[in-house]
């Protein structure tokens, strides 16, 4: 007779299942978005910028606001934004209210690419989440 799982063991297994789903989903997103010149993290930033107003009501996000919402280090996020800017998808500007801050906004090209790729990303999420149900 098998011993009943301890609550801590069940909790650890549930956590590992979440991590495994995240890893599989991240890989699938990277694979699907690669043909559009993006990775999953690139899309997350574009998606956030396309979602709407920043916390202060403006149409651009401060880098710190983006950092609070995506799971990247400050330096990784800075490199990612630099890459998106080089590709003409976002633009950076100094904050008028705080000269130390930097705002990031989608360009027309970035908005168009986001609109093209969003259904691809959402389809991957739907597929991956349906496999767990």
mmCIF file of N, CA and C in Angstrom:
data_model
loop_
_atom_site.group_PDB
_atom_site.id
_atom_site.type_symbol
_atom_site.label_atom_id
_atom_site.label_comp_id
_atom_site.label_asym_id
_atom_site.label_seq_id
_atom_site.Cartn_x
_atom_site.Cartn_y
_atom_site.Cartn_z
ATOM 1 N N UNK A 1 0.842 -1.171 0.000
ATOM 2 C CA UNK A 1 0.000 0.000 0.000
ATOM 3 C C UNK A 1 0.892 1.240 0.000
ATOM 4 N N UNK A 2 0.654 2.109 -0.973
ATOM 5 C CA UNK A 2 1.478 3.308 -1.102
ATOM 6 C C UNK A 2 1.126 4.307 -0.011
ATOM 7 N N UNK A 3 2.136 4.919 0.515
ATOM 8 C CA UNK A 3 1.925 5.923 1.554
ATOM 9 C C UNK A 3 1.268 7.157 0.933
ATOM 10 N N UNK A 4 0.404 7.774 1.677
ATOM 11 C CA UNK A 4 -0.265 8.980 1.212
ATOM 12 C C UNK A 4 0.770 10.099 1.093
ATOM 13 N N UNK A 5 0.658 10.909 0.031
ATOM 14 C CA UNK A 5 1.606 12.010 -0.157
ATOM 15 C C UNK A 5 1.507 12.993 0.995
ATOM 16 N N UNK A 6 2.654 13.418 1.426
ATOM 17 C CA UNK A 6 2.718 14.453 2.443
ATOM 18 C C UNK A 6 2.324 15.789 1.794
ATOM 19 N N UNK A 7 1.667 16.678 2.538
ATOM 20 C CA UNK A 7 1.270 17.972 1.958
ATOM 21 C C UNK A 7 2.441 18.735 1.338
ATOM 22 N N UNK A 8 3.602 18.679 2.000
ATOM 23 C CA UNK A 8 4.762 19.395 1.460
ATOM 24 C C UNK A 8 5.209 18.806 0.130
ATOM 25 N N UNK A 9 5.134 17.479 0.007
ATOM 26 C CA UNK A 9 5.520 16.828 -1.241
ATOM 27 C C UNK A 9 4.555 17.200 -2.354
ATOM 28 N N UNK A 10 3.265 17.220 -2.048
ATOM 29 C CA UNK A 10 2.264 17.602 -3.054
ATOM 30 C C UNK A 10 2.474 19.048 -3.491
ATOM 31 N N UNK A 11 2.787 19.910 -2.546
ATOM 32 C CA UNK A 11 3.040 21.310 -2.855
ATOM 33 C C UNK A 11 4.260 21.459 -3.758
ATOM 34 N N UNK A 12 5.326 20.732 -3.447
ATOM 35 C CA UNK A 12 6.545 20.778 -4.268
ATOM 36 C C UNK A 12 6.267 20.256 -5.673
ATOM 37 N N UNK A 13 5.483 19.198 -5.792
ATOM 38 C CA UNK A 13 5.146 18.650 -7.114
ATOM 39 C C UNK A 13 4.301 19.637 -7.915
ATOM 40 N N UNK A 14 3.380 20.305 -7.252
ATOM 41 C CA UNK A 14 2.560 21.313 -7.932
ATOM 42 C C UNK A 14 3.450 22.448 -8.450
ATOM 43 N N UNK A 15 4.392 22.896 -7.631
ATOM 44 C CA UNK A 15 5.333 23.931 -8.036
ATOM 45 C C UNK A 15 6.142 23.488 -9.251
ATOM 46 N N UNK A 16 6.636 22.255 -9.227
ATOM 47 C CA UNK A 16 7.430 21.739 -10.359
ATOM 48 C C UNK A 16 6.582 21.657 -11.630
ATOM 49 N N UNK A 17 5.303 21.323 -11.481
ATOM 50 C CA UNK A 17 4.403 21.294 -12.641
ATOM 51 C C UNK A 17 4.254 22.695 -13.245
ATOM 52 N N UNK A 18 4.135 23.704 -12.387
ATOM 53 C CA UNK A 18 4.031 25.086 -12.866
ATOM 54 C C UNK A 18 5.310 25.485 -13.605
ATOM 55 N N UNK A 19 6.461 25.159 -13.025
ATOM 56 C CA UNK A 19 7.735 25.482 -13.673
ATOM 57 C C UNK A 19 7.879 24.778 -15.021
ATOM 58 N N UNK A 20 7.453 23.522 -15.069
ATOM 59 C CA UNK A 20 7.549 22.764 -16.325
ATOM 60 C C UNK A 20 6.633 23.369 -17.388
ATOM 61 N N UNK A 21 5.420 23.752 -17.002
ATOM 62 C CA UNK A 21 4.508 24.387 -17.959
ATOM 63 C C UNK A 21 5.092 25.706 -18.448
ATOM 64 N N UNK A 22 5.659 26.480 -17.543
ATOM 65 C CA UNK A 22 6.278 27.748 -17.933
ATOM 66 C C UNK A 22 7.409 27.509 -18.935
ATOM 67 N N UNK A 23 8.268 26.559 -18.647
ATOM 68 C CA UNK A 23 9.407 26.281 -19.534
ATOM 69 C C UNK A 23 8.928 25.818 -20.911
ATOM 70 N N UNK A 24 7.963 24.909 -20.941
ATOM 71 C CA UNK A 24 7.435 24.427 -22.231
ATOM 72 C C UNK A 24 6.779 25.562 -23.011
ATOM 73 N N UNK A 25 6.019 26.390 -22.308
ATOM 74 C CA UNK A 25 5.328 27.499 -22.968
ATOM 75 C C UNK A 25 6.329 28.521 -23.494
ATOM 76 N N UNK A 26 7.340 28.835 -22.705
ATOM 77 C CA UNK A 26 8.370 29.789 -23.128
ATOM 78 C C UNK A 26 9.078 29.289 -24.392
ATOM 79 N N UNK A 27 9.435 28.023 -24.409
ATOM 80 C CA UNK A 27 10.108 27.444 -25.586
ATOM 81 C C UNK A 27 9.199 27.494 -26.812
ATOM 82 N N UNK A 28 7.939 27.159 -26.621
ATOM 83 C CA UNK A 28 6.983 27.170 -27.738
ATOM 84 C C UNK A 28 6.768 28.596 -28.246
ATOM 85 N N UNK A 29 6.666 29.555 -27.342
ATOM 86 C CA UNK A 29 6.524 30.954 -27.758
ATOM 87 C C UNK A 29 7.753 31.414 -28.536
ATOM 88 N N UNK A 30 8.942 31.103 -28.021
ATOM 89 C CA UNK A 30 10.168 31.477 -28.729
ATOM 90 C C UNK A 30 10.191 30.881 -30.132
ATOM 91 N N UNK A 31 9.798 29.613 -30.248
ATOM 92 C CA UNK A 31 9.793 28.948 -31.554
ATOM 93 C C UNK A 31 8.813 29.613 -32.522
ATOM 94 N N UNK A 32 7.603 29.890 -32.045
ATOM 95 C CA UNK A 32 6.565 30.481 -32.895
ATOM 96 C C UNK A 32 6.867 31.936 -33.275
ATOM 97 N N UNK A 33 7.465 32.679 -32.355
ATOM 98 C CA UNK A 33 7.710 34.099 -32.597
ATOM 99 C C UNK A 33 9.003 34.355 -33.372
ATOM 100 N N UNK A 34 9.886 33.359 -33.412
ATOM 101 C CA UNK A 34 11.180 33.508 -34.084
ATOM 102 C C UNK A 34 11.019 33.963 -35.536
ATOM 103 N N UNK A 35 10.052 33.422 -36.219
ATOM 104 C CA UNK A 35 9.827 33.793 -37.620
ATOM 105 C C UNK A 35 9.428 35.246 -37.807
ATOM 106 N N UNK A 36 9.017 35.885 -36.732
ATOM 107 C CA UNK A 36 8.650 37.300 -36.773
ATOM 108 C C UNK A 36 9.768 38.182 -36.222
ATOM 109 N N UNK A 37 10.920 37.567 -35.935
ATOM 110 C CA UNK A 37 12.059 38.325 -35.429
ATOM 111 C C UNK A 37 11.979 38.659 -33.953
ATOM 112 N N UNK A 38 11.131 37.939 -33.218
ATOM 113 C CA UNK A 38 10.953 38.215 -31.794
ATOM 114 C C UNK A 38 11.183 36.966 -30.965
ATOM 115 N N UNK A 39 11.429 37.182 -29.680
ATOM 116 C CA UNK A 39 11.391 36.090 -28.709
ATOM 117 C C UNK A 39 10.245 36.402 -27.743
ATOM 118 N N UNK A 40 9.971 35.497 -26.841
ATOM 119 C CA UNK A 40 8.847 35.674 -25.923
ATOM 120 C C UNK A 40 8.993 36.946 -25.088
ATOM 121 N N UNK A 41 10.189 37.242 -24.620
ATOM 122 C CA UNK A 41 10.401 38.443 -23.808
ATOM 123 C C UNK A 41 10.188 39.717 -24.626
ATOM 124 N N UNK A 42 10.622 39.711 -25.879
ATOM 125 C CA UNK A 42 10.380 40.860 -26.758
ATOM 126 C C UNK A 42 8.883 41.123 -26.850
ATOM 127 N N UNK A 43 8.142 40.038 -27.100
ATOM 128 C CA UNK A 43 6.697 40.194 -27.251
ATOM 129 C C UNK A 43 6.059 40.704 -25.961
ATOM 130 N N UNK A 44 6.517 40.224 -24.816
ATOM 131 C CA UNK A 44 5.942 40.670 -23.542
ATOM 132 C C UNK A 44 6.056 42.181 -23.399
ATOM 133 N N UNK A 45 7.199 42.740 -23.779
ATOM 134 C CA UNK A 45 7.381 44.189 -23.688
ATOM 135 C C UNK A 45 6.475 44.896 -24.693
ATOM 136 N N UNK A 46 6.427 44.417 -25.931
ATOM 137 C CA UNK A 46 5.542 45.028 -26.925
ATOM 138 C C UNK A 46 4.086 44.952 -26.475
ATOM 139 N N UNK A 47 3.695 43.811 -25.917
ATOM 140 C CA UNK A 47 2.320 43.616 -25.473
ATOM 141 C C UNK A 47 1.972 44.578 -24.341
ATOM 142 N N UNK A 48 2.876 44.739 -23.407
ATOM 143 C CA UNK A 48 2.660 45.666 -22.307
ATOM 144 C C UNK A 48 2.498 47.089 -22.839
ATOM 145 N N UNK A 49 3.374 47.492 -23.744
ATOM 146 C CA UNK A 49 3.307 48.846 -24.300
ATOM 147 C C UNK A 49 2.017 49.045 -25.097
ATOM 148 N N UNK A 50 1.532 48.001 -25.744
ATOM 149 C CA UNK A 50 0.309 48.099 -26.544
ATOM 150 C C UNK A 50 -0.952 48.067 -25.694
ATOM 151 N N UNK A 51 -0.839 47.559 -24.466
ATOM 152 C CA UNK A 51 -2.016 47.408 -23.605
ATOM 153 C C UNK A 51 -2.717 48.711 -23.309
ATOM 154 N N UNK A 52 -1.991 49.784 -23.245
ATOM 155 C CA UNK A 52 -2.652 51.044 -22.961
ATOM 156 C C UNK A 52 -1.821 51.959 -22.123
ATOM 157 N N UNK A 53 -2.505 52.681 -21.297
ATOM 158 C CA UNK A 53 -1.878 53.754 -20.539
ATOM 159 C C UNK A 53 -0.944 53.225 -19.467
ATOM 160 N N UNK A 54 0.090 53.951 -19.233
ATOM 161 C CA UNK A 54 1.019 53.661 -18.143
ATOM 162 C C UNK A 54 0.348 54.024 -16.822
ATOM 163 N N UNK A 55 0.985 53.696 -15.727
ATOM 164 C CA UNK A 55 0.424 53.928 -14.392
ATOM 165 C C UNK A 55 0.085 55.402 -14.161
ATOM 166 N N UNK A 56 0.851 56.292 -14.761
ATOM 167 C CA UNK A 56 0.592 57.722 -14.547
ATOM 168 C C UNK A 56 -0.356 58.307 -15.583
ATOM 169 N N UNK A 57 -0.958 57.442 -16.425
ATOM 170 C CA UNK A 57 -1.926 57.902 -17.405
ATOM 171 C C UNK A 57 -1.333 58.286 -18.744
ATOM 172 N N UNK A 58 -0.011 58.291 -18.858
ATOM 173 C CA UNK A 58 0.629 58.615 -20.128
ATOM 174 C C UNK A 58 0.549 57.452 -21.110
ATOM 175 N N UNK A 59 0.975 57.688 -22.331
ATOM 176 C CA UNK A 59 0.899 56.633 -23.336
ATOM 177 C C UNK A 59 2.224 55.903 -23.497
ATOM 178 N N UNK A 60 3.197 56.248 -22.695
ATOM 179 C CA UNK A 60 4.476 55.553 -22.706
ATOM 180 C C UNK A 60 4.766 55.080 -21.291
ATOM 181 N N UNK A 61 5.506 54.025 -21.184
ATOM 182 C CA UNK A 61 5.860 53.474 -19.875
ATOM 183 C C UNK A 61 7.269 53.887 -19.495
ATOM 184 N N UNK A 62 7.450 54.148 -18.221
ATOM 185 C CA UNK A 62 8.801 54.339 -17.710
ATOM 186 C C UNK A 62 9.449 52.960 -17.671
ATOM 187 N N UNK A 63 10.755 52.921 -17.855
ATOM 188 C CA UNK A 63 11.478 51.644 -17.834
ATOM 189 C C UNK A 63 11.202 50.905 -16.522
ATOM 190 N N UNK A 64 11.144 51.626 -15.422
ATOM 191 C CA UNK A 64 10.879 50.994 -14.129
ATOM 192 C C UNK A 64 9.498 50.320 -14.105
ATOM 193 N N UNK A 65 8.503 50.943 -14.742
ATOM 194 C CA UNK A 65 7.165 50.338 -14.807
ATOM 195 C C UNK A 65 7.196 49.037 -15.605
ATOM 196 N N UNK A 66 7.964 49.026 -16.686
ATOM 197 C CA UNK A 66 8.096 47.805 -17.489
ATOM 198 C C UNK A 66 8.793 46.739 -16.658
ATOM 199 N N UNK A 67 9.852 47.132 -15.990
ATOM 200 C CA UNK A 67 10.623 46.205 -15.163
ATOM 201 C C UNK A 67 9.749 45.568 -14.087
ATOM 202 N N UNK A 68 8.818 46.340 -13.533
ATOM 203 C CA UNK A 68 7.925 45.817 -12.503
ATOM 204 C C UNK A 68 6.964 44.769 -13.053
ATOM 205 N N UNK A 69 6.711 44.777 -14.366
ATOM 206 C CA UNK A 69 5.709 43.895 -14.960
ATOM 207 C C UNK A 69 6.284 42.692 -15.703
ATOM 208 N N UNK A 70 7.509 42.808 -16.192
ATOM 209 C CA UNK A 70 8.126 41.675 -16.893
ATOM 210 C C UNK A 70 9.206 41.099 -15.993
ATOM 211 N N UNK A 71 9.486 39.866 -16.167
ATOM 212 C CA UNK A 71 10.409 39.172 -15.262
ATOM 213 C C UNK A 71 11.807 39.112 -15.858
ATOM 214 N N UNK A 72 12.421 40.295 -15.931
ATOM 215 C CA UNK A 72 13.784 40.420 -16.440
ATOM 216 C C UNK A 72 14.565 41.330 -15.507
ATOM 217 N N UNK A 73 15.853 41.108 -15.435
ATOM 218 C CA UNK A 73 16.695 42.021 -14.668
ATOM 219 C C UNK A 73 16.712 43.372 -15.376
ATOM 220 N N UNK A 74 17.093 44.390 -14.653
ATOM 221 C CA UNK A 74 17.162 45.738 -15.220
ATOM 222 C C UNK A 74 18.107 45.775 -16.422
ATOM 223 N N UNK A 75 19.261 45.096 -16.303
ATOM 224 C CA UNK A 75 20.221 45.129 -17.414
ATOM 225 C C UNK A 75 19.698 44.348 -18.620
ATOM 226 N N UNK A 76 19.051 43.209 -18.387
ATOM 227 C CA UNK A 76 18.481 42.436 -19.505
ATOM 228 C C UNK A 76 17.378 43.231 -20.190
ATOM 229 N N UNK A 77 16.561 43.907 -19.401
ATOM 230 C CA UNK A 77 15.491 44.728 -19.972
ATOM 231 C C UNK A 77 16.072 45.879 -20.786
ATOM 232 N N UNK A 78 17.127 46.503 -20.292
ATOM 233 C CA UNK A 78 17.760 47.602 -21.038
ATOM 234 C C UNK A 78 18.297 47.125 -22.378
ATOM 235 N N UNK A 79 18.925 45.947 -22.383
ATOM 236 C CA UNK A 79 19.429 45.386 -23.652
ATOM 237 C C UNK A 79 18.274 45.069 -24.598
ATOM 238 N N UNK A 80 17.205 44.490 -24.065
ATOM 239 C CA UNK A 80 16.033 44.144 -24.880
ATOM 240 C C UNK A 80 15.436 45.412 -25.492
ATOM 241 N N UNK A 81 15.240 46.454 -24.694
ATOM 242 C CA UNK A 81 14.680 47.701 -25.206
ATOM 243 C C UNK A 81 15.602 48.308 -26.257
ATOM 244 N N UNK A 82 16.906 48.231 -26.036
ATOM 245 C CA UNK A 82 17.860 48.719 -27.032
ATOM 246 C C UNK A 82 17.728 47.989 -28.360
ATOM 247 N N UNK A 83 17.544 46.678 -28.285
ATOM 248 C CA UNK A 83 17.358 45.868 -29.498
ATOM 249 C C UNK A 83 16.056 46.245 -30.208
ATOM 250 N N UNK A 84 14.965 46.393 -29.440
ATOM 251 C CA UNK A 84 13.683 46.778 -30.036
ATOM 252 C C UNK A 84 13.754 48.170 -30.649
ATOM 253 N N UNK A 85 14.503 49.053 -30.002
ATOM 254 C CA UNK A 85 14.669 50.410 -30.527
ATOM 255 C C UNK A 85 15.471 50.381 -31.826
ATOM 256 N N UNK A 86 16.540 49.598 -31.857
ATOM 257 C CA UNK A 86 17.373 49.462 -33.065
ATOM 258 C C UNK A 86 16.546 48.940 -34.235
ATOM 259 N N UNK A 87 15.579 48.044 -33.927
ATOM 260 C CA UNK A 87 14.704 47.483 -34.958
ATOM 261 C C UNK A 87 13.547 48.409 -35.330
ATOM 262 N N UNK A 88 13.481 49.571 -34.673
ATOM 263 C CA UNK A 88 12.444 50.548 -34.998
ATOM 264 C C UNK A 88 11.074 50.225 -34.413
ATOM 265 N N UNK A 89 11.037 49.364 -33.390
ATOM 266 C CA UNK A 89 9.752 48.936 -32.813
ATOM 267 C C UNK A 89 9.327 49.782 -31.619
ATOM 268 N N UNK A 90 10.292 50.363 -30.915
ATOM 269 C CA UNK A 90 10.002 51.245 -29.783
ATOM 270 C C UNK A 90 10.895 52.463 -29.888
ATOM 271 N N UNK A 91 10.527 53.486 -29.142
ATOM 272 C CA UNK A 91 11.379 54.674 -29.044
ATOM 273 C C UNK A 91 11.477 55.061 -27.583
ATOM 274 N N UNK A 92 12.652 55.552 -27.236
ATOM 275 C CA UNK A 92 12.903 56.011 -25.869
ATOM 276 C C UNK A 92 12.984 57.527 -25.861
ATOM 277 N N UNK A 93 12.530 58.093 -24.750
ATOM 278 C CA UNK A 93 12.630 59.543 -24.570
ATOM 279 C C UNK A 93 12.785 59.829 -23.082
ATOM 280 N N UNK A 94 13.417 60.932 -22.777
ATOM 281 C CA UNK A 94 13.557 61.340 -21.382
ATOM 282 C C UNK A 94 12.195 61.733 -20.839
ATOM 283 N N UNK A 95 11.966 61.439 -19.568
ATOM 284 C CA UNK A 95 10.735 61.862 -18.901
ATOM 285 C C UNK A 95 10.791 63.366 -18.693
ATOM 286 N N UNK A 96 9.758 64.064 -19.079
ATOM 287 C CA UNK A 96 9.754 65.514 -18.887
ATOM 288 C C UNK A 96 9.630 65.873 -17.415
ATOM 289 N N UNK A 97 8.915 65.032 -16.638
ATOM 290 C CA UNK A 97 8.720 65.331 -15.219
ATOM 291 C C UNK A 97 9.875 64.862 -14.348
ATOM 292 N N UNK A 98 10.731 64.008 -14.877
ATOM 293 C CA UNK A 98 11.863 63.487 -14.100
ATOM 294 C C UNK A 98 12.992 63.206 -15.075
ATOM 295 N N UNK A 99 13.932 64.103 -15.169
ATOM 296 C CA UNK A 99 14.986 63.997 -16.180
ATOM 297 C C UNK A 99 15.850 62.751 -16.030
ATOM 298 N N UNK A 100 15.771 62.065 -14.884
ATOM 299 C CA UNK A 100 16.536 60.825 -14.704
ATOM 300 C C UNK A 100 15.813 59.636 -15.315
ATOM 301 N N UNK A 101 14.501 59.761 -15.513
ATOM 302 C CA UNK A 101 13.702 58.643 -16.007
ATOM 303 C C UNK A 101 13.675 58.579 -17.523
ATOM 304 N N UNK A 102 13.415 57.391 -18.033
ATOM 305 C CA UNK A 102 13.314 57.176 -19.474
ATOM 306 C C UNK A 102 11.965 56.540 -19.755
ATOM 307 N N UNK A 103 11.270 57.063 -20.746
ATOM 308 C CA UNK A 103 9.992 56.502 -21.181
ATOM 309 C C UNK A 103 10.204 55.700 -22.461
ATOM 310 N N UNK A 104 9.404 54.657 -22.604
ATOM 311 C CA UNK A 104 9.469 53.802 -23.794
ATOM 312 C C UNK A 104 8.063 53.725 -24.376
ATOM 313 N N UNK A 105 7.952 53.874 -25.680
ATOM 314 C CA UNK A 105 6.660 53.802 -26.358
ATOM 315 C C UNK A 105 6.810 53.007 -27.650
ATOM 316 N N UNK A 106 5.718 52.399 -28.077
ATOM 317 C CA UNK A 106 5.699 51.699 -29.368
ATOM 318 C C UNK A 106 5.759 52.716 -30.498
ATOM 319 N N UNK A 107 6.433 52.352 -31.549
ATOM 320 C CA UNK A 107 6.380 53.129 -32.785
ATOM 321 C C UNK A 107 5.231 52.556 -33.625
ATOM 322 N N UNK A 108 4.938 53.192 -34.734
ATOM 323 C CA UNK A 108 3.904 52.668 -35.641
ATOM 324 C C UNK A 108 4.298 51.262 -36.117
ATOM 325 N N UNK A 109 5.590 51.075 -36.415
ATOM 326 C CA UNK A 109 6.080 49.758 -36.845
ATOM 327 C C UNK A 109 5.894 48.727 -35.729
ATOM 328 N N UNK A 110 6.183 49.118 -34.492
ATOM 329 C CA UNK A 110 6.020 48.220 -33.354
ATOM 330 C C UNK A 110 4.568 47.861 -33.130
ATOM 331 N N UNK A 111 3.679 48.842 -33.264
ATOM 332 C CA UNK A 111 2.242 48.588 -33.100
ATOM 333 C C UNK A 111 1.738 47.624 -34.178
ATOM 334 N N UNK A 112 2.205 47.824 -35.407
ATOM 335 C CA UNK A 112 1.789 46.941 -36.503
ATOM 336 C C UNK A 112 2.279 45.509 -36.277
ATOM 337 N N UNK A 113 3.546 45.363 -35.878
ATOM 338 C CA UNK A 113 4.087 44.022 -35.625
ATOM 339 C C UNK A 113 3.356 43.366 -34.461
ATOM 340 N N UNK A 114 3.091 44.118 -33.416
ATOM 341 C CA UNK A 114 2.348 43.566 -32.283
ATOM 342 C C UNK A 114 0.984 43.053 -32.742
ATOM 343 N N UNK A 115 0.286 43.837 -33.550
ATOM 344 C CA UNK A 115 -1.028 43.415 -34.050
ATOM 345 C C UNK A 115 -0.967 42.149 -34.888
ATOM 346 N N UNK A 116 0.112 41.993 -35.622
ATOM 347 C CA UNK A 116 0.316 40.808 -36.458
ATOM 348 C C UNK A 116 0.640 39.570 -35.613
ATOM 349 N N UNK A 117 1.431 39.753 -34.578
ATOM 350 C CA UNK A 117 1.962 38.632 -33.805
ATOM 351 C C UNK A 117 1.078 38.260 -32.606
ATOM 352 N N UNK A 118 0.269 39.183 -32.129
ATOM 353 C CA UNK A 118 -0.561 38.919 -30.953
ATOM 354 C C UNK A 118 -1.412 37.651 -31.106
ATOM 355 N N UNK A 119 -2.091 37.442 -32.236
ATOM 356 C CA UNK A 119 -2.886 36.213 -32.366
ATOM 357 C C UNK A 119 -2.029 34.942 -32.301
ATOM 358 N N UNK A 120 -0.807 35.014 -32.782
ATOM 359 C CA UNK A 120 0.102 33.866 -32.724
ATOM 360 C C UNK A 120 0.431 33.554 -31.262
ATOM 361 N N UNK A 121 0.777 34.582 -30.502
ATOM 362 C CA UNK A 121 1.116 34.397 -29.095
ATOM 363 C C UNK A 121 -0.081 33.876 -28.314
ATOM 364 N N UNK A 122 -1.254 34.451 -28.537
ATOM 365 C CA UNK A 122 -2.447 34.024 -27.799
ATOM 366 C C UNK A 122 -2.824 32.585 -28.154
ATOM 367 N N UNK A 123 -2.615 32.187 -29.398
ATOM 368 C CA UNK A 123 -2.913 30.802 -29.804
ATOM 369 C C UNK A 123 -1.990 29.822 -29.088
ATOM 370 N N UNK A 124 -0.717 30.178 -28.957
ATOM 371 C CA UNK A 124 0.224 29.320 -28.222
ATOM 372 C C UNK A 124 -0.220 29.193 -26.773
ATOM 373 N N UNK A 125 -0.576 30.313 -26.147
ATOM 374 C CA UNK A 125 -1.026 30.259 -24.754
ATOM 375 C C UNK A 125 -2.261 29.378 -24.612
ATOM 376 N N UNK A 126 -3.233 29.551 -25.503
ATOM 377 C CA UNK A 126 -4.453 28.738 -25.428
ATOM 378 C C UNK A 126 -4.130 27.260 -25.588
ATOM 379 N N UNK A 127 -3.261 26.939 -26.518
ATOM 380 C CA UNK A 127 -2.883 25.532 -26.752
ATOM 381 C C UNK A 127 -2.165 24.940 -25.539
ATOM 382 N N UNK A 128 -1.223 25.683 -25.006
ATOM 383 C CA UNK A 128 -0.443 25.171 -23.882
ATOM 384 C C UNK A 128 -1.301 25.015 -22.631
ATOM 385 N N UNK A 129 -2.184 25.974 -22.383
ATOM 386 C CA UNK A 129 -3.026 25.892 -21.195
ATOM 387 C C UNK A 129 -4.090 24.819 -21.326
ATOM 388 N N UNK A 130 -4.550 24.558 -22.552
ATOM 389 C CA UNK A 130 -5.561 23.513 -22.735
ATOM 390 C C UNK A 130 -4.972 22.127 -22.515
ATOM 391 N N UNK A 131 -3.661 21.996 -22.731
ATOM 392 C CA UNK A 131 -2.995 20.705 -22.504
ATOM 393 C C UNK A 131 -2.917 20.351 -21.022
ATOM 394 N N UNK A 132 -3.037 21.347 -20.161
ATOM 395 C CA UNK A 132 -2.957 21.079 -18.726
ATOM 396 C C UNK A 132 -4.321 20.787 -18.117
ATOM 397 N N UNK A 133 -5.388 21.136 -18.843
ATOM 398 C CA UNK A 133 -6.737 21.000 -18.295
ATOM 399 C C UNK A 133 -7.285 19.651 -18.432
#
